[in-house]
Structures are given as C-alpha cells and as structure tokens.
CSV table of C-alpha atoms in Angstrom, one decimal:
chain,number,residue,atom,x,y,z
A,25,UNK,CA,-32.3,-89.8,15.8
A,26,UNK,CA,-35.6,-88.6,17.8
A,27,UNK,CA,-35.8,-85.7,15.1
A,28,UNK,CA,-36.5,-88.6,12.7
A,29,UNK,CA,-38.9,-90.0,14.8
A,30,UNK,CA,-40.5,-87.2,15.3
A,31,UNK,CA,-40.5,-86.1,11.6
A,32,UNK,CA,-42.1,-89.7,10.3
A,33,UNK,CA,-44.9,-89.1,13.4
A,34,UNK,CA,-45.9,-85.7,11.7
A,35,UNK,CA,-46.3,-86.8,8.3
A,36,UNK,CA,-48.2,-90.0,9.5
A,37,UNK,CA,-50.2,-87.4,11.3
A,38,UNK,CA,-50.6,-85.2,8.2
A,39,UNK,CA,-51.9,-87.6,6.2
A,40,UNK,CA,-54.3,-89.7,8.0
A,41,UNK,CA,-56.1,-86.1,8.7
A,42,UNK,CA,-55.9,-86.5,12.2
A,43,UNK,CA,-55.3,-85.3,15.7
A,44,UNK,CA,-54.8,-81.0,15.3
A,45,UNK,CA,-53.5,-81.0,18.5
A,46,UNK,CA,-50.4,-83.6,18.6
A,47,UNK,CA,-49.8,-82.3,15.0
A,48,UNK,CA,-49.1,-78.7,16.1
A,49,UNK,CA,-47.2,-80.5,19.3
A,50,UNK,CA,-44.9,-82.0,16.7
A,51,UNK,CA,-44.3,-79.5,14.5
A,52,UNK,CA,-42.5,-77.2,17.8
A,53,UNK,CA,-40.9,-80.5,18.8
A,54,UNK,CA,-39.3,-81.3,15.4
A,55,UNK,CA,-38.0,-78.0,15.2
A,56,UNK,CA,-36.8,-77.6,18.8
A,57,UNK,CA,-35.0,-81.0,18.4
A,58,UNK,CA,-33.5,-79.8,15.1
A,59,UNK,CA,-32.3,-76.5,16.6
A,60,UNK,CA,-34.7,-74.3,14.1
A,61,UNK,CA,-34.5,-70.8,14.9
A,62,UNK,CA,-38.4,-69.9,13.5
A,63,UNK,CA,-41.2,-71.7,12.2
A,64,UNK,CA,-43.3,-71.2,8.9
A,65,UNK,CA,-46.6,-72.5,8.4
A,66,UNK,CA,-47.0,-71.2,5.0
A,67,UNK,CA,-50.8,-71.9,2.4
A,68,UNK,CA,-50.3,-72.0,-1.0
A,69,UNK,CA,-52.5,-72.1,-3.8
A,70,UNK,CA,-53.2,-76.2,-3.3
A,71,UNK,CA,-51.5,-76.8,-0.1
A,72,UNK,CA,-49.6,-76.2,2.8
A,73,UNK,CA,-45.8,-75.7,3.4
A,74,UNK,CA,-44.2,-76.6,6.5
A,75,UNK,CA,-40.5,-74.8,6.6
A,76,UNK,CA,-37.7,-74.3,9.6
A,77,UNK,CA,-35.1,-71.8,9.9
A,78,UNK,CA,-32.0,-74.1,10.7
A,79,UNK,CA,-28.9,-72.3,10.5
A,80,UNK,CA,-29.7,-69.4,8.9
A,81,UNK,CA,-31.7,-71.0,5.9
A,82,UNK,CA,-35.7,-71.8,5.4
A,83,UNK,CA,-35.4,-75.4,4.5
A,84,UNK,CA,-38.7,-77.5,3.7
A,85,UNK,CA,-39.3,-80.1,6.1
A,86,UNK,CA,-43.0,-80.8,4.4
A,87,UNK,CA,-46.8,-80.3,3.0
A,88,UNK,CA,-50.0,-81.1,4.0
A,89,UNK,CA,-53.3,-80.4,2.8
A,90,UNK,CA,-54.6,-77.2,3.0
A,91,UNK,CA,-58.1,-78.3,4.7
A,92,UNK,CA,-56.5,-79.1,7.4
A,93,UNK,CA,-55.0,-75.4,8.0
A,94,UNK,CA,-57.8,-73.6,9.5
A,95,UNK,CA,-57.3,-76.0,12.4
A,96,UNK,CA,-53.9,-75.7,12.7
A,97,UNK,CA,-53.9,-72.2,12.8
A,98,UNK,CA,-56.7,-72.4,15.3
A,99,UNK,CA,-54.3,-74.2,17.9
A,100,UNK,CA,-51.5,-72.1,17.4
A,101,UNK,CA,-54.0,-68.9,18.4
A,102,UNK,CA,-55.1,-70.5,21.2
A,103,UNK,CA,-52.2,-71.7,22.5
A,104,UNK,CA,-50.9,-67.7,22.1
A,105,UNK,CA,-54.0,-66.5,23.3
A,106,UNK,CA,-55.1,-64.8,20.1
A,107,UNK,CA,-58.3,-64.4,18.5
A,108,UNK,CA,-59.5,-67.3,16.6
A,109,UNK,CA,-62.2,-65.3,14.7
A,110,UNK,CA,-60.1,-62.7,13.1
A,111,UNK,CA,-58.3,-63.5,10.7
A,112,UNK,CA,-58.6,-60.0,8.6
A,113,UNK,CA,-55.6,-58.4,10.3
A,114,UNK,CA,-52.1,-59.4,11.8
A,115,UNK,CA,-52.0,-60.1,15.4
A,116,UNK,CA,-48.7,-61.2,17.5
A,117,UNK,CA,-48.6,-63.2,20.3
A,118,UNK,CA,-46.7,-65.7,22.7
A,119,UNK,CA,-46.4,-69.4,23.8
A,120,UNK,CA,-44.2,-70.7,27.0
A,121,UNK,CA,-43.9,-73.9,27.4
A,122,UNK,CA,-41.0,-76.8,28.2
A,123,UNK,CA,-39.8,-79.2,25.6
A,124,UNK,CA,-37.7,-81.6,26.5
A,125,UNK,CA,-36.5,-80.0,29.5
A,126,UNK,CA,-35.8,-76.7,27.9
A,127,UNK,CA,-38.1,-73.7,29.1
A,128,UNK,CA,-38.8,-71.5,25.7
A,129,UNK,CA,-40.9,-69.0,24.6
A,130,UNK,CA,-41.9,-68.7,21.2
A,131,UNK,CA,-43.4,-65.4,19.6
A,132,UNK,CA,-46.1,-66.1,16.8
A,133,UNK,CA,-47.1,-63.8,14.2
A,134,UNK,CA,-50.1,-64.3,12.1
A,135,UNK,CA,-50.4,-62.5,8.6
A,136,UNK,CA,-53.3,-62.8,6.4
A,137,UNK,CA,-52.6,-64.2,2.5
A,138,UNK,CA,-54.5,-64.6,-0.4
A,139,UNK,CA,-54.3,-68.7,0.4
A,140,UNK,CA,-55.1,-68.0,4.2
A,141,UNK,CA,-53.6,-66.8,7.4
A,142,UNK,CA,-49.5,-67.4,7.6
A,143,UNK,CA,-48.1,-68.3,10.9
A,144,UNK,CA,-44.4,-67.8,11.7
A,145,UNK,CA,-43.3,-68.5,15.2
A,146,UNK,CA,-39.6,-67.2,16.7
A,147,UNK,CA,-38.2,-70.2,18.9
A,148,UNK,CA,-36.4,-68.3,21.7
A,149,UNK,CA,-35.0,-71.2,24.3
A,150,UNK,CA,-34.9,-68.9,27.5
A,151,UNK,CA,-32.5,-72.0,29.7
A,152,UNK,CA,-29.7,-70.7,27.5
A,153,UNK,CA,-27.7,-68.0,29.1
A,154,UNK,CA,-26.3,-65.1,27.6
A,155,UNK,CA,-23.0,-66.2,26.0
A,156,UNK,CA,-19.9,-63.6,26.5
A,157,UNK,CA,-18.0,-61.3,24.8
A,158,UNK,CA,-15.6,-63.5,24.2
A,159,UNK,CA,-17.7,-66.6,22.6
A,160,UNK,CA,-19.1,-63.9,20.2
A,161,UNK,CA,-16.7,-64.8,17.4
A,162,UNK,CA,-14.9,-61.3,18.3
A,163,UNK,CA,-11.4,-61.2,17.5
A,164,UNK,CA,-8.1,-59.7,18.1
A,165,UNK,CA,-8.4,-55.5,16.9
A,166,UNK,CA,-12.3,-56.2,16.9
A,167,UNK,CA,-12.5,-57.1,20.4
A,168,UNK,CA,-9.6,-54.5,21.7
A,169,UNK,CA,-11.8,-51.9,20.3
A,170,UNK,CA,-15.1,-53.2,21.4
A,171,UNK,CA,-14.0,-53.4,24.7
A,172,UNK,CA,-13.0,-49.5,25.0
A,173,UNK,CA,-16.1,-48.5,23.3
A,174,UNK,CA,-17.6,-50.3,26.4
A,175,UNK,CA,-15.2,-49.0,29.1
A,176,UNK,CA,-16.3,-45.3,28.0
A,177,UNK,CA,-18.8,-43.9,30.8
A,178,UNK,CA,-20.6,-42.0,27.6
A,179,UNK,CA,-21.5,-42.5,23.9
A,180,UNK,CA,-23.5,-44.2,21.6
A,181,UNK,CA,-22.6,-48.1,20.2
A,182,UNK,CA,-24.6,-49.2,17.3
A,183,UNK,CA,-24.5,-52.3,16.1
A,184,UNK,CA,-26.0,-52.9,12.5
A,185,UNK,CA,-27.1,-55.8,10.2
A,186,UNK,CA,-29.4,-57.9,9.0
A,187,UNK,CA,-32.5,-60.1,10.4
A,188,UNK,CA,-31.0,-62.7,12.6
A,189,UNK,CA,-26.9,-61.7,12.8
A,190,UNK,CA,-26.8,-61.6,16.5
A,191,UNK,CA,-27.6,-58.0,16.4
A,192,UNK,CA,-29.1,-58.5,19.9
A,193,UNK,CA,-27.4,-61.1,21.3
A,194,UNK,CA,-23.9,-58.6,21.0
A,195,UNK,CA,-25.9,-56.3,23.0
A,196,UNK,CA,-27.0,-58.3,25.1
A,197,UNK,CA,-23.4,-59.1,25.9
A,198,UNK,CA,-22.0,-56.1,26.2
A,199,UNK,CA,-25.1,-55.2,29.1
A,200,UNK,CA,-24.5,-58.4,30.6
A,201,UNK,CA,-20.4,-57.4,30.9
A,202,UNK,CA,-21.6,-54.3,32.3
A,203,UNK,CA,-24.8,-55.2,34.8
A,204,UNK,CA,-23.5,-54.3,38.1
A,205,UNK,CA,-25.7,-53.2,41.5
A,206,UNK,CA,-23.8,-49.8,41.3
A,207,UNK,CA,-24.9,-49.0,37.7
A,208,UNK,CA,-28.6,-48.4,36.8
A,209,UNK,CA,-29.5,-50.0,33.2
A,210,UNK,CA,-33.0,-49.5,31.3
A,211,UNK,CA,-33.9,-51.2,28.2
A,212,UNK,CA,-36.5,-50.1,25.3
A,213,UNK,CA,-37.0,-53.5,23.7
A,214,UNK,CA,-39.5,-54.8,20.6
A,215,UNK,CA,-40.1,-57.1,22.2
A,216,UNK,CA,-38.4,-58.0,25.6
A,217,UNK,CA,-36.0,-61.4,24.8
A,218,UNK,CA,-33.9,-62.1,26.9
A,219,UNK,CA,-35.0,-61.7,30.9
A,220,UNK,CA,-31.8,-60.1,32.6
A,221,UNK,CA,-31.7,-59.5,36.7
A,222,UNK,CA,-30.6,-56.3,37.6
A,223,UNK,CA,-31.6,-54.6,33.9
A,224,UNK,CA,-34.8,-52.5,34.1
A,225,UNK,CA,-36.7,-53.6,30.3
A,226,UNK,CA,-39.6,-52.7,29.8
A,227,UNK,CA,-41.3,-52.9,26.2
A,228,UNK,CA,-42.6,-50.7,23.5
A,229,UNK,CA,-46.5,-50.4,22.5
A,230,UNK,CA,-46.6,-48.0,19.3
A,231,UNK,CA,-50.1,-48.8,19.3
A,232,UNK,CA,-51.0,-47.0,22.3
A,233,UNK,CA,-48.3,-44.1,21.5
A,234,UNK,CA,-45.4,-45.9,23.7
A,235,UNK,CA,-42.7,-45.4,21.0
A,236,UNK,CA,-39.0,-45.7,21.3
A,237,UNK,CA,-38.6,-41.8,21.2
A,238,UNK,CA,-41.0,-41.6,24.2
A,239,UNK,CA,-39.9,-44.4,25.9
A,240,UNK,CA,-36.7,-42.8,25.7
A,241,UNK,CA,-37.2,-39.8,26.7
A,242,UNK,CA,-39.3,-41.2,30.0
A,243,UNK,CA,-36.0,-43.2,30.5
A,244,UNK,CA,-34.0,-40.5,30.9
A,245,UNK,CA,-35.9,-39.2,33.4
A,246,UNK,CA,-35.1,-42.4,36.0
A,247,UNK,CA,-31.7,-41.4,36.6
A,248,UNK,CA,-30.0,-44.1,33.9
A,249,UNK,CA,-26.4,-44.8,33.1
A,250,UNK,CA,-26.8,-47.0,30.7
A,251,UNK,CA,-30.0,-47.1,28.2
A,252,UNK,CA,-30.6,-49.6,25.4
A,253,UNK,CA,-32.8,-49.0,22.8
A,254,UNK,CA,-34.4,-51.6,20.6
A,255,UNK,CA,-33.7,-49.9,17.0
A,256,UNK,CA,-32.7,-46.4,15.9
A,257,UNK,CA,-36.1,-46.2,13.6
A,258,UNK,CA,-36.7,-42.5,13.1
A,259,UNK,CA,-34.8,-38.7,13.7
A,260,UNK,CA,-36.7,-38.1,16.6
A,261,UNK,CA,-35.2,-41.4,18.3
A,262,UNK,CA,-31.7,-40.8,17.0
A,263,UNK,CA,-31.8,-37.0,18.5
A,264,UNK,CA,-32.3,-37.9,21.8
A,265,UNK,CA,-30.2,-41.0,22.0
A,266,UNK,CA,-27.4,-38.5,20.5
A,267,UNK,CA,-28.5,-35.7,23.5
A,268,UNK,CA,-28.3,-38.4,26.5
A,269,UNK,CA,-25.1,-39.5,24.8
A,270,UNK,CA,-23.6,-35.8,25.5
A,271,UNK,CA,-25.1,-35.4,28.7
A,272,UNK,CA,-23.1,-38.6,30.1
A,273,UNK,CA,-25.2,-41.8,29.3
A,274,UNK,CA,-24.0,-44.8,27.8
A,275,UNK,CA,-26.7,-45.8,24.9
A,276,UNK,CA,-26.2,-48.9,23.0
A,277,UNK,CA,-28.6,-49.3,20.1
A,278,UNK,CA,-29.5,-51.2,16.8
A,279,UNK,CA,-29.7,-49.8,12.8
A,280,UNK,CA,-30.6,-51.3,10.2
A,281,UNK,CA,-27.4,-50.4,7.4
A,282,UNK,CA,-25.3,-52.6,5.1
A,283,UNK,CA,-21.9,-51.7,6.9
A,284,UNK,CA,-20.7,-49.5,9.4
A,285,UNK,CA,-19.8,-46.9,7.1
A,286,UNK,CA,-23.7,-46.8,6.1
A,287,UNK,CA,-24.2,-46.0,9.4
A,288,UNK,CA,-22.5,-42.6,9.7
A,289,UNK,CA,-24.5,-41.7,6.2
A,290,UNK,CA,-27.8,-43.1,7.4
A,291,UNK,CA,-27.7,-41.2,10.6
A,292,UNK,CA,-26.5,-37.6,8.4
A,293,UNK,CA,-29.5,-38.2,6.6
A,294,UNK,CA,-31.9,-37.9,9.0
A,295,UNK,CA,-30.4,-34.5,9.6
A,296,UNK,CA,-28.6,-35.1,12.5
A,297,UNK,CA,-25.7,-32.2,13.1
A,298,UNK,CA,-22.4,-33.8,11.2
A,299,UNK,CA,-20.4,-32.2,14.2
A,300,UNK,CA,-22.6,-34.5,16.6
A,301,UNK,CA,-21.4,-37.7,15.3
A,302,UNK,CA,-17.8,-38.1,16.0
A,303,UNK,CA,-18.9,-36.2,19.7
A,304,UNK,CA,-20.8,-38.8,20.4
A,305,UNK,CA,-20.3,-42.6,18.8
A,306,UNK,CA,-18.2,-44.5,20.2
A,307,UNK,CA,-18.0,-47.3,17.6
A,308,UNK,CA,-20.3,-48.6,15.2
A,309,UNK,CA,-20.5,-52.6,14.6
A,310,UNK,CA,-21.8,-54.1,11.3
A,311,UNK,CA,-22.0,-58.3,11.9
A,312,UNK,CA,-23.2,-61.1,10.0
A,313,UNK,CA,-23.5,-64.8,10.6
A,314,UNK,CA,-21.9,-67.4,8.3
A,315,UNK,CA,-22.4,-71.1,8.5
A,316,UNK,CA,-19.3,-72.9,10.4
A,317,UNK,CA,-18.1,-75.7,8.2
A,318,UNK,CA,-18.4,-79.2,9.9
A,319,UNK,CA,-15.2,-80.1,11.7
A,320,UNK,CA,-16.1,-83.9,10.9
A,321,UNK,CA,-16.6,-83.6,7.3
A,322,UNK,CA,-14.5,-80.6,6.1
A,323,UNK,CA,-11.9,-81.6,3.4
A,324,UNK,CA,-9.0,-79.4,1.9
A,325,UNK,CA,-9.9,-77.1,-1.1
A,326,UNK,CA,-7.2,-76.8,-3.6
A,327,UNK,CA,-6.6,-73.4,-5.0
A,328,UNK,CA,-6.9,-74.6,-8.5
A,329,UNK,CA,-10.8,-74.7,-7.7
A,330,UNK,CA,-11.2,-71.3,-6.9
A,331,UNK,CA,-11.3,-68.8,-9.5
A,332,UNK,CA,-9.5,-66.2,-10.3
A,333,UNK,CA,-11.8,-63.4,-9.7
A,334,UNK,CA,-12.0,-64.6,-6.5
A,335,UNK,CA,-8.9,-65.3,-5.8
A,336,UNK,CA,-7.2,-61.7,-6.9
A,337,UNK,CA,-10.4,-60.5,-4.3
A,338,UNK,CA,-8.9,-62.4,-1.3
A,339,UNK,CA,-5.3,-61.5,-2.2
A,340,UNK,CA,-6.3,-57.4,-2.3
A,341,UNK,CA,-8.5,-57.8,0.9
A,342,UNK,CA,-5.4,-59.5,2.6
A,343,UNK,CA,-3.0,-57.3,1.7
A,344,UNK,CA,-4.3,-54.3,2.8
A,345,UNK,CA,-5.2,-55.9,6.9
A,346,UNK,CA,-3.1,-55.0,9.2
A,347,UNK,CA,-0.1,-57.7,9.5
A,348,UNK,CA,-0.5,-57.5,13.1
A,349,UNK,CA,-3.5,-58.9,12.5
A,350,UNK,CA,-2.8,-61.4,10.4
A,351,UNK,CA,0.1,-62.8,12.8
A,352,UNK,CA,-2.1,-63.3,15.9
A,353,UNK,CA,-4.9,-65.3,14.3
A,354,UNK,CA,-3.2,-67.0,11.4
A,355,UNK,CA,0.0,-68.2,12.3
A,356,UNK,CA,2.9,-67.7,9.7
A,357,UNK,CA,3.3,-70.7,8.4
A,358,UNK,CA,-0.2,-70.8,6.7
A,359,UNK,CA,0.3,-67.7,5.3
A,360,UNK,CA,3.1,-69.0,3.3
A,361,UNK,CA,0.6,-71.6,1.7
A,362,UNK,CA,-3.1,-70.8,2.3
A,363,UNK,CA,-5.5,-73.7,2.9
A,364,UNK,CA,-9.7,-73.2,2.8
A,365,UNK,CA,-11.9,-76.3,3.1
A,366,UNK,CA,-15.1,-76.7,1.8
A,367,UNK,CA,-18.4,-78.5,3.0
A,368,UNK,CA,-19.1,-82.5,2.1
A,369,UNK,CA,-21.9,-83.7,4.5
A,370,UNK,CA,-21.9,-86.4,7.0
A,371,UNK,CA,-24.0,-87.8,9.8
A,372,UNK,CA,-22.7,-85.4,12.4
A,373,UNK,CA,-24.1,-82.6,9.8
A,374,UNK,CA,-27.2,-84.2,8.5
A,375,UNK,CA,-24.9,-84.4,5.0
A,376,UNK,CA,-25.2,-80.4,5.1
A,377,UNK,CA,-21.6,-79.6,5.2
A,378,UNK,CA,-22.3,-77.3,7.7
A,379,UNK,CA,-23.1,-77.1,11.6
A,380,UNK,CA,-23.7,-74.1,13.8
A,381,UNK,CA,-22.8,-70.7,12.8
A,382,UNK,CA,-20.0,-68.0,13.2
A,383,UNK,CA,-19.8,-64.5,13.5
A,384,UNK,CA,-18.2,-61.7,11.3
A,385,UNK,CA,-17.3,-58.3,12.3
A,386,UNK,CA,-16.2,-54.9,11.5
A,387,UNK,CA,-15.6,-52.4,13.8
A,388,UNK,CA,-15.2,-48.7,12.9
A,389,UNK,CA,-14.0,-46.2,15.2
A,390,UNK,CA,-14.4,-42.6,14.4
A,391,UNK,CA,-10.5,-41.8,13.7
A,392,UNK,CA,-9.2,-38.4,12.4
A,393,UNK,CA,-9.3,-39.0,9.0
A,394,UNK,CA,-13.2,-40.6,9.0
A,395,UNK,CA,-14.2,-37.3,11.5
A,396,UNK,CA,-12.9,-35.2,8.4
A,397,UNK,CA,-14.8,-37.0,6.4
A,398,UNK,CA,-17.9,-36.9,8.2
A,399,UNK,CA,-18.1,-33.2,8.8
A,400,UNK,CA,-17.7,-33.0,5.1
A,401,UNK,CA,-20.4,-35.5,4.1
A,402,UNK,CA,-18.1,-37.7,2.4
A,403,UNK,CA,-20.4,-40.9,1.0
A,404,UNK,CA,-19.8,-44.2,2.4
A,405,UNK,CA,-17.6,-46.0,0.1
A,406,UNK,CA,-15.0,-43.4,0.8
A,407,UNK,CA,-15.3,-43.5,4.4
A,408,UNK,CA,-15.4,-47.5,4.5
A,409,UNK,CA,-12.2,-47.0,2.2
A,410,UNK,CA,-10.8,-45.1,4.6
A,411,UNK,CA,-11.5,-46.9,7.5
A,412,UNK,CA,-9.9,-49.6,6.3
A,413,UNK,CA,-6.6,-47.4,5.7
A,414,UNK,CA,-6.6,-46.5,9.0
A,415,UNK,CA,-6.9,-50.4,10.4
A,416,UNK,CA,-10.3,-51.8,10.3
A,417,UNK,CA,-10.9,-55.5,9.6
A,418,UNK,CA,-14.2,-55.0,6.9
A,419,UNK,CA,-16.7,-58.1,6.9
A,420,UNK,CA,-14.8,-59.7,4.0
A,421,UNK,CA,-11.1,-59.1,5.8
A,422,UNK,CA,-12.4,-60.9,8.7
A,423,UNK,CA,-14.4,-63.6,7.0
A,424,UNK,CA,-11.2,-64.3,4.7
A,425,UNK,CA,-9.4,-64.8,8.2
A,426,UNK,CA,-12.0,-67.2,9.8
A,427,UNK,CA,-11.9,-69.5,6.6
A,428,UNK,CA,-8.1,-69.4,6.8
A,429,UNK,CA,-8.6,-70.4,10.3
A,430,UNK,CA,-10.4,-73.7,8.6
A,431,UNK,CA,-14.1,-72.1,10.6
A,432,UNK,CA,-15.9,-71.6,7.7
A,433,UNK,CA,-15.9,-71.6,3.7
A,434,UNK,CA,-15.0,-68.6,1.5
A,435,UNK,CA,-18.6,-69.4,-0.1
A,436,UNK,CA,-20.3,-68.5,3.2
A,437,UNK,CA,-17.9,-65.5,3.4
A,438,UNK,CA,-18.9,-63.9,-0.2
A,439,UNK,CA,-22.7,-64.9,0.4
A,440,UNK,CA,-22.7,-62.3,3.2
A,441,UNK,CA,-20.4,-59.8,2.4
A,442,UNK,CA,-20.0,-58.1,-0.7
A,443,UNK,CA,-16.8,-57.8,-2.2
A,444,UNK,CA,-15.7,-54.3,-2.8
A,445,UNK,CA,-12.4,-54.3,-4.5
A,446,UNK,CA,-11.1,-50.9,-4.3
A,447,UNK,CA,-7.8,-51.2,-6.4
C-alpha cells in the first residue's frame, strides 16, 4: 500500500508546517499512485482542501492550513514556469516529469478566488499508448457503424459529451486506426495531448488570434486528408469544417451536446444550411463513462430491490433494441431471468465498490427518416425517438446492456443517462 504511505507522509508534512517542496512532491505522487485523473488544491474560508479526481469523482483526500498555501502555490508555478507574482489573473501551464517510472505531463491551471489562487492540475501519463478501437467499450451495431463512418474517404464525425468521457481518447483512436505514411493528417488541438508520429498537431493560441476557424482554414491549405479539430465552438468553425467535408476531407471533431440528436439541433442553430447536414455527417457519437463494478466484490442484486419506476424504464428501453442486438452481447439464457449486481467494497477496490471505468455509446447515423427530419427542423426528442426506431442503441439501451453483462450497476447507468421513457 505505497499510496498509504505516501498519504500518512503528506499529512505528517502538513502539519508539522514543513518542507514546501516534498509536500507538493507528495501530493503528485499520491495521486499518480492512486490513478487520479486531476488535482485540486482548493482555499477556503479557514483552510485548505486537497481533492483527486479518481474515477470520475472529486473525493477529499485532506486539509491543511491555509498559511501554508501561498507557498504551495508558489512551487507549483515554478515548477510550470509561471509567474509567481501575479496572482490577479488565470495563467495555464505545464510540468513533465517521471514518477515512478512513468513519463507524464501534467497541465496546471491557476484561478484566482476570493480565499486565494486555486490550482488544478490534469495528470496526463504520456508512457500509455493509445488504446484501440476495440478496447473503447464499443460494441456490436456501435462499432459496425463506427467503423464505416471511418472507412468513408469524406465527412464529418463528431463525437459529443461531457468533461472527461473519453471524448478525445475515441478520436484519438479512430486517427491512430487511420495514421498511415500515404495519408496526410493535421490536428487543431486545445491543447496538444497525446504526441502521435506521423500526425501533423499543432495547437491553438486564441490569444494571439490563432483560433480553430483560422487554424482551420490554414490547414486546408497543406493539402490534408484528414483534419481534426479540437471542438466545434462557433458558426464560423462549423462552416468550414462542413465546406472541407464536401470538398473531400475527412474531419473528425468534438461538441459539446447532451446526445447525438442535440447535435443535429445545435449545429441548425448556428445557421448552418439543414440540406448540409445529412451531405456531410457521417455519424455523430454521444459517450459517457460509468464506473465498472469491481469483479472481486460485486454481489447479485435481486429484482425485488429495484423499484418499479425503474424497473418498467429498463423493460421499455429493452424492448424497443434491436433483438439482434440483444442476442450477441447477452446471451439468451440471461434474458430469460435478468441478473444486475451492485457495488460492496473490498481491498481490491479500496471498499469503493467500484474499479476503473466503462464506456457508453450511441451512435446515430443520418437514415432516411432522421434526414426528413432534419430538413424539417424537427426538435431533438423526435429525432432521438426516431433514431431509435430505426436501430440505434441510446446511452440508456447500451448501459442497460453492460450492467446485464454484470460491467457495471444500473446506478451508474441512470446517473449518466437520463431516462427518457417515450411510451
């Protein structure tokens, strides 16, 4: 248990008032060595609160007095090479270095408060490798249509959620599947994650009038076939991804929408042309991550425990996926007598229930029926409702089917997708 170990050393540390330096060592170690995704060094009115990212969720690991902050923060600006004697505005900066044998890079971001300056730092651990398609959690229909959307030599593919659901990392993916010495792919990133061999990336400076549109547009001009964009944040950015799209360019890009219906009604808002839509999308991806239920801990949960509401949910969303579906990833036999689990805790968990996380998908491909839809400027819950007539797994169908597949719980799966019972 080094993460222990550590832990006790820090709030030895903390309280003896000692030693900046090896504190702000052990607060990246800690949350390296318990897989924390980002840092928060948070003042409050009376003191300070130390908090990781681990799985999804902030959880408090401790607090310390506030005096000692202005040092701490201090460290963490030198160590990203930021100013130490502003602390009026934001800045952003960067810290490489190994722990533990692993190479990462961690962003830091410093926000002034009413208490004092907050620092939260992004742990990016660069020795991991881009994981595949196929470890993505992408299943069955999903992945079938995923992997023609990628075989097209034109189009757009968004891919949409929130804050930390592997909105990147898919992308990632798919340019990894596709990096090839015949094909010539650029990236407009904010900022630049992962390092890939053979990709051109190059990062965004808004501050000095390097945008995504412009960016964009100067991409175009160095004979790509395959351009990712960061984020789809304004019109202008959309119009010209949409133009290279039609004039035989393969973008891949991010939006910020609840679903993948949102998308189509996000995008007709900024005024794009309805008849430009199902021209050029090639599919639109909404994702979320749910916490995988530990495989050492996980006990049976009878259906007597769920409620009803919940239960007459699950039985609408299941009877309206495709059977097909259902078949390949849940074999028959459960079906006849469904079986969820839900989280206990043990040591191989840190008596969380939960370890590591899984992905959800939907995938919505612009059939006949949603094209008519579009050009009409139907709203979204008719074209999600439609979608789903015409095959698509939604965010709840496929979480239903991961916890039937004994992955996760039908907690996680209702925490990040809305049930939308259409009966």
């Amino acid at each position: 248990m080094e993460y222990n170990a550590s832990l006790e050393e820090l709030k030895n540390l903390v309280y003896k008032w000692d030693n900046i330096q090896k504190i702000c060592e052990i607060i990246i170690l800690t949350a390296v060595l318990w897989w924390a995704s980002d840092i928060h060094v948070e003042p409050l009115s009376s003191f300070v609160r130390l908090r990781y990212r681990i799985d999804g969720e902030l959880k408090e690991i401790l607090e310390y007095q506030s005096f000692l902050h202005t040092g701490v923060v201090a460290r963490f600006k030198i160590l990203s090479e930021l100013k130490i004697d502003e602390s009026r505005v934001p800045q952003d900066g960067r810290i490489s270095q190994s722990i533990e044998w692993k190479p990462l890079d961690l962003r830091v971001s410093t926000l002034p408060t009413v208490h004092g300056e907050k620092v939260v730092m992004r742990i990016v651990d660069k020795s991991k490798k881009i994981p595949e398609l196929g470890k993505l959690w992408i299943e069955w229909r999903n992945k079938v249509l995923l992997e023609k959307a990628i075989a097209l030599p034109n189009g757009v593919i968004l891919t949409s959620g929130p804050t930390g659901s592997w909105k990147s990392t898919t992308l990632y993916s798919i340019l990894t599947m596709l990096n090839d010495p015949d094909v010539n792919i650029m990236t407009l990133e904010d900022p630049v994650e992962n390092q890939v061999d053979g990709i051109s990336q190059s990062q965004v400076k808004p501050g000095i009038g390097y945008t995504f549109a412009y960016g964009l547009r100067t991409a175009l001009r160095q004979d790509p076939d395959i351009i990712m964009v960061w984020e789809m944040r304004d019109k202008e950015t959309v119009d010209i991804a949409i133009e290279a799209s039609l004039t035989w360019h393969l973008v891949l890009s991010t939006i910020h929408t609840n679903n993948a219906a949102e998308t189509i009604t996000r995008i007709l808002n900024m005024w794009v042309q309805p008849f430009l839509i199902p021209a050029s999308l090639n599919i639109i991806i909404a994702q979320r991550l749910v916490k995988r239920v530990c495989q050492e801990c996980k006990v049976e949960r009878p259906l007597s425990e769920i409620d009803k509401v919940t239960l007459q949910n699950i039985k609408f969303a299941l009877s309206v996926t495709p059977k097909q579906e259902l078949l390949e990833r849940v074999w028959a036999e459960k079906m006849k007598s469904p079986t969820f689990f839900k989280a206990v805790g043990c040591d191989a968990c840190q008596w969380n229930g939960y370890k590591w996380r899984v992905g959800m998908y939907e995938m919505l491909e612009i059939s006949p029926g949603v094209k008519d839809m579009i050009l009409r400027g139907d709203s979204a819950f008719n074209i999600n409702r439609q979608a789903i007539k015409d095959g698509m797994v939604s965010l709840e169908q496929d979480g239903i089917i991961k916890a039937l597949q004994w992955h996760t719980t039908l907690e996680e799966v209702y925490k990040a997708a809305k049930t939308q019972n259409e009966e």
